[in-house]
Short mmCIF file of C-alpha atoms in Angstrom, two decimals:
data_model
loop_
_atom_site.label_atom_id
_atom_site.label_comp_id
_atom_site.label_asym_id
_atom_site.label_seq_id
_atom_site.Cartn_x
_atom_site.Cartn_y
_atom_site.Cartn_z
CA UNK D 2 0.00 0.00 0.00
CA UNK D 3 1.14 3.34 -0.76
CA UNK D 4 2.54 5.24 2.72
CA UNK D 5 0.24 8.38 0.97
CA UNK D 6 -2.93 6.62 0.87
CA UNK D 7 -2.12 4.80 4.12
CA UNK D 8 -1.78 8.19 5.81
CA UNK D 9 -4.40 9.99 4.59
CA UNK D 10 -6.95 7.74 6.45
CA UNK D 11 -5.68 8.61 9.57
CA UNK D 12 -8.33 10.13 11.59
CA UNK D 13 -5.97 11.80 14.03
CA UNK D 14 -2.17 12.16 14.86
CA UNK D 15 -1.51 9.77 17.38
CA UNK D 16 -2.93 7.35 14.72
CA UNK D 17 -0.14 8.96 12.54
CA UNK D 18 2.55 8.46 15.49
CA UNK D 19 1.58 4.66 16.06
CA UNK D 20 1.42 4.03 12.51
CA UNK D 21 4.65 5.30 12.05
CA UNK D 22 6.22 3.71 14.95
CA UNK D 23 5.34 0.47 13.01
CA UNK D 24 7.87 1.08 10.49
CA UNK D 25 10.72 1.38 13.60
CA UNK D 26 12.87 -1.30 12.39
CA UNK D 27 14.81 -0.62 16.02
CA UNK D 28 12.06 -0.49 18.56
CA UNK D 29 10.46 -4.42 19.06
CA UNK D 30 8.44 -6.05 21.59
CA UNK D 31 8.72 -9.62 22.34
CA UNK D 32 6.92 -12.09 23.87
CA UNK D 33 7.61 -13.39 27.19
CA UNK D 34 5.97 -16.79 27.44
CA UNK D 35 8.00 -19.80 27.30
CA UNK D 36 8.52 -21.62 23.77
CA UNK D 37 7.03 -18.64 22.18
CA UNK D 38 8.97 -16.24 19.25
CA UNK D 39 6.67 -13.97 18.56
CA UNK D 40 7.76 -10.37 18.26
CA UNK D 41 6.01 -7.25 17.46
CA UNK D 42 6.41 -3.57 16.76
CA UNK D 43 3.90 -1.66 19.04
CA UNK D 44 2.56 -2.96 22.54
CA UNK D 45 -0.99 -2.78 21.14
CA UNK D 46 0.10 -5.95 18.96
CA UNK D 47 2.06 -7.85 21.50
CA UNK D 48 -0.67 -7.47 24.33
CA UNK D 49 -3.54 -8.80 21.36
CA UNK D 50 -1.25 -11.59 21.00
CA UNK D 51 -0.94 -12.80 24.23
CA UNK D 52 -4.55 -12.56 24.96
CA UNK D 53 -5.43 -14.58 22.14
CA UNK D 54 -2.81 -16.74 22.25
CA UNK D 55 -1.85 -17.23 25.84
CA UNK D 56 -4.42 -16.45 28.03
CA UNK D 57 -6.21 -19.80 29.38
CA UNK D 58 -9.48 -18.26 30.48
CA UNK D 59 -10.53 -16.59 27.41
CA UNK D 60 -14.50 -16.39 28.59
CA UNK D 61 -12.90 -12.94 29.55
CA UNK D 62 -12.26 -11.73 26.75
CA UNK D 63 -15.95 -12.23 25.48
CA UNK D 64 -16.89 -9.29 27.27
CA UNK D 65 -20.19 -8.68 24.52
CA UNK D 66 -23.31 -10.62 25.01
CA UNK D 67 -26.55 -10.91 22.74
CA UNK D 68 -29.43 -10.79 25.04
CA UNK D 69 -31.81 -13.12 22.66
CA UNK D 70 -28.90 -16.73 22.74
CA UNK D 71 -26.34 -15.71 25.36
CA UNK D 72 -23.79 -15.90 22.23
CA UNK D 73 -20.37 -14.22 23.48
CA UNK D 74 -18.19 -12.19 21.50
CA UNK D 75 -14.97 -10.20 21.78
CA UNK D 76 -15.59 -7.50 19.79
CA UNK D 77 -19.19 -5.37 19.61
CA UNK D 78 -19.13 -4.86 15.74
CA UNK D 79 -18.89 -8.86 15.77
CA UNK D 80 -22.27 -8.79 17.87
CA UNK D 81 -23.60 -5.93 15.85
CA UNK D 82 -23.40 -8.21 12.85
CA UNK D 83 -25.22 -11.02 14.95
CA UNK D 84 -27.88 -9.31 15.94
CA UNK D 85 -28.27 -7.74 12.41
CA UNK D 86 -28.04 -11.35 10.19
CA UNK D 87 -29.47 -13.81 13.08
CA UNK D 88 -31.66 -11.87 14.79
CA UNK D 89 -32.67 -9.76 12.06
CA UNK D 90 -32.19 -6.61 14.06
CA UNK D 91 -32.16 -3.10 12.51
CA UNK D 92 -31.03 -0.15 13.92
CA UNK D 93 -33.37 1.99 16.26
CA UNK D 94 -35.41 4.90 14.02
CA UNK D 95 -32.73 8.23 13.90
CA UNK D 96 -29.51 5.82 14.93
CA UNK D 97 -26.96 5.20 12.98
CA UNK D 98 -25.59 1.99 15.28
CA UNK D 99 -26.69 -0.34 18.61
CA UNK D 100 -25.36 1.02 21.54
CA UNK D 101 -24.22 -1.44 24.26
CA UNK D 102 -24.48 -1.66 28.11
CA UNK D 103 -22.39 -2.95 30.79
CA UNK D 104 -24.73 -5.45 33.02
CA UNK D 105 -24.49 -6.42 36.91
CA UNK D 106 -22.50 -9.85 35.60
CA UNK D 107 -19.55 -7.33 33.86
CA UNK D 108 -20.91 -7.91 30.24
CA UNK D 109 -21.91 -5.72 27.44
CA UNK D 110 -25.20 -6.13 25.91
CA UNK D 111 -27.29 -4.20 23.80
CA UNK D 112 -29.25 -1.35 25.34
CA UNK D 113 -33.02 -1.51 25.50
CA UNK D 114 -33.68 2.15 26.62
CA UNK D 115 -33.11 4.83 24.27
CA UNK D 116 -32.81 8.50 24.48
CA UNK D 117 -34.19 10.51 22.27
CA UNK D 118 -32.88 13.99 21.06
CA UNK D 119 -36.17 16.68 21.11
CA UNK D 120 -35.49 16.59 17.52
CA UNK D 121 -36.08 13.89 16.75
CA UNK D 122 -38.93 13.10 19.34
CA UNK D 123 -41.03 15.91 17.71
CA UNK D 124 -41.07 14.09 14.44
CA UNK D 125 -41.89 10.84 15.71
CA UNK D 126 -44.81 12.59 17.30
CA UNK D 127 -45.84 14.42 14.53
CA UNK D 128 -45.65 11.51 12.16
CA UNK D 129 -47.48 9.46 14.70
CA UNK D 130 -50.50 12.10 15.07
CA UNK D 131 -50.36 12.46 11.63
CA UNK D 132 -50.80 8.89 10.90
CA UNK D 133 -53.65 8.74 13.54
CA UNK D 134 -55.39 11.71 12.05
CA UNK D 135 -55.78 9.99 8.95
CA UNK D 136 -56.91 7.10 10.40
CA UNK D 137 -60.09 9.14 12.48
CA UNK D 138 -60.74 10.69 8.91
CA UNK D 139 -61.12 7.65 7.06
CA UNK D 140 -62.86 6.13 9.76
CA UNK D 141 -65.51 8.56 10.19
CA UNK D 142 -66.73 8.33 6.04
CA UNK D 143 -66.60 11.89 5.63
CA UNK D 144 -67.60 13.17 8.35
CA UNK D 145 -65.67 15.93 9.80
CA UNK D 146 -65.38 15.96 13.65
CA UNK D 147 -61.61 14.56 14.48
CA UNK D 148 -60.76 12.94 17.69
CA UNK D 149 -58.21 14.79 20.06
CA UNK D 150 -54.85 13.10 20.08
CA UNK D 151 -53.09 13.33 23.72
CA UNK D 152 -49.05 14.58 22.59
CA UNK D 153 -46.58 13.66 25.43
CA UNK D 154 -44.28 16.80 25.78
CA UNK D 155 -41.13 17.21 23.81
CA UNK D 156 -38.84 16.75 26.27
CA UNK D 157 -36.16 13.90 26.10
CA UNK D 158 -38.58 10.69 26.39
CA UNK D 159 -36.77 7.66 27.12
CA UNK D 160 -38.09 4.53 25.09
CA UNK D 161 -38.09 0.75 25.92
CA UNK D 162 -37.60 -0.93 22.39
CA UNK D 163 -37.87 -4.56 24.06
CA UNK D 164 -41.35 -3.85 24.99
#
């Protein structure tokens, strides 16, 4: 890959300093455990090394949990993508991603309650009397008296999606 393409995906510059440091022919990490020859260039790698490869409880390292099968994963994209293609899961209405809790028990699962900006709270309520207005017009053939619609106020409403 070309170091100018490479670098201008950085996000930030400590990104920039660590990739960099990976090209530090001088500065290497190895690894401690017995019988083992791996070597590395940045801590980051060595220490994902010997958790994958030398840890013996590695339950702890399954830290996210889907809340439907008890499945375990490392990583939360990894449960993301279960909950999306097993579950058939979709992201919450005006989020761009699940958002993940950390339980009594120490693991991460997804999080039921959502808060919602006032933003976007005032156009699911609109939408939602709209949709209920039409419904009280159609249902009354014609006839022109509509049914009051009780609006919550537009304040930050939290919103159980499991329910």
């Amino acid at each position: 890959m070309n170091a100018n393409i490479a670098i201008s995906k950085l996000k930030k510059a400590a990104d920039l300093r660590r990739h960099i440091s990976t090209h530090d022919a001088g500065k290497q990490y190895w690894c401690e455990h017995d019988g083992c020859n791996f070597t590395a260039r940045s801590l980051l790698t060595l220490k994902r090394h010997y958790s994958r490869e030398h840890v013996e409880n590695k339950a702890g390292l399954y830290k996210y949990c889907c809340h439907v099968c008890n499945t375990r994963f490392i990583r939360g994209f990894s449960l993301t993508w279960h909950l999306k293609t097993k579950h058939k899961f979709k992201w919450p209405s005006g989020h761009c991603r699940f958002r993940y809790k950390e339980h009594d028990d120490g693991l991460l699962r997804l999080q039921t309650v959502r808060y919602e900006s006032i933003e976007l709270t005032q156009q699911l309520l609109a939408e939602k009397e709209e949709a209920h207005q039409s419904e009280t017009t159609e249902g009354d053939n014609g006839n022109s008296s509509r049914s009051q619609v009780d609006v919550p106020s537009t304040s930050t409403v939290a919103e159980t999606i499991d329910n």
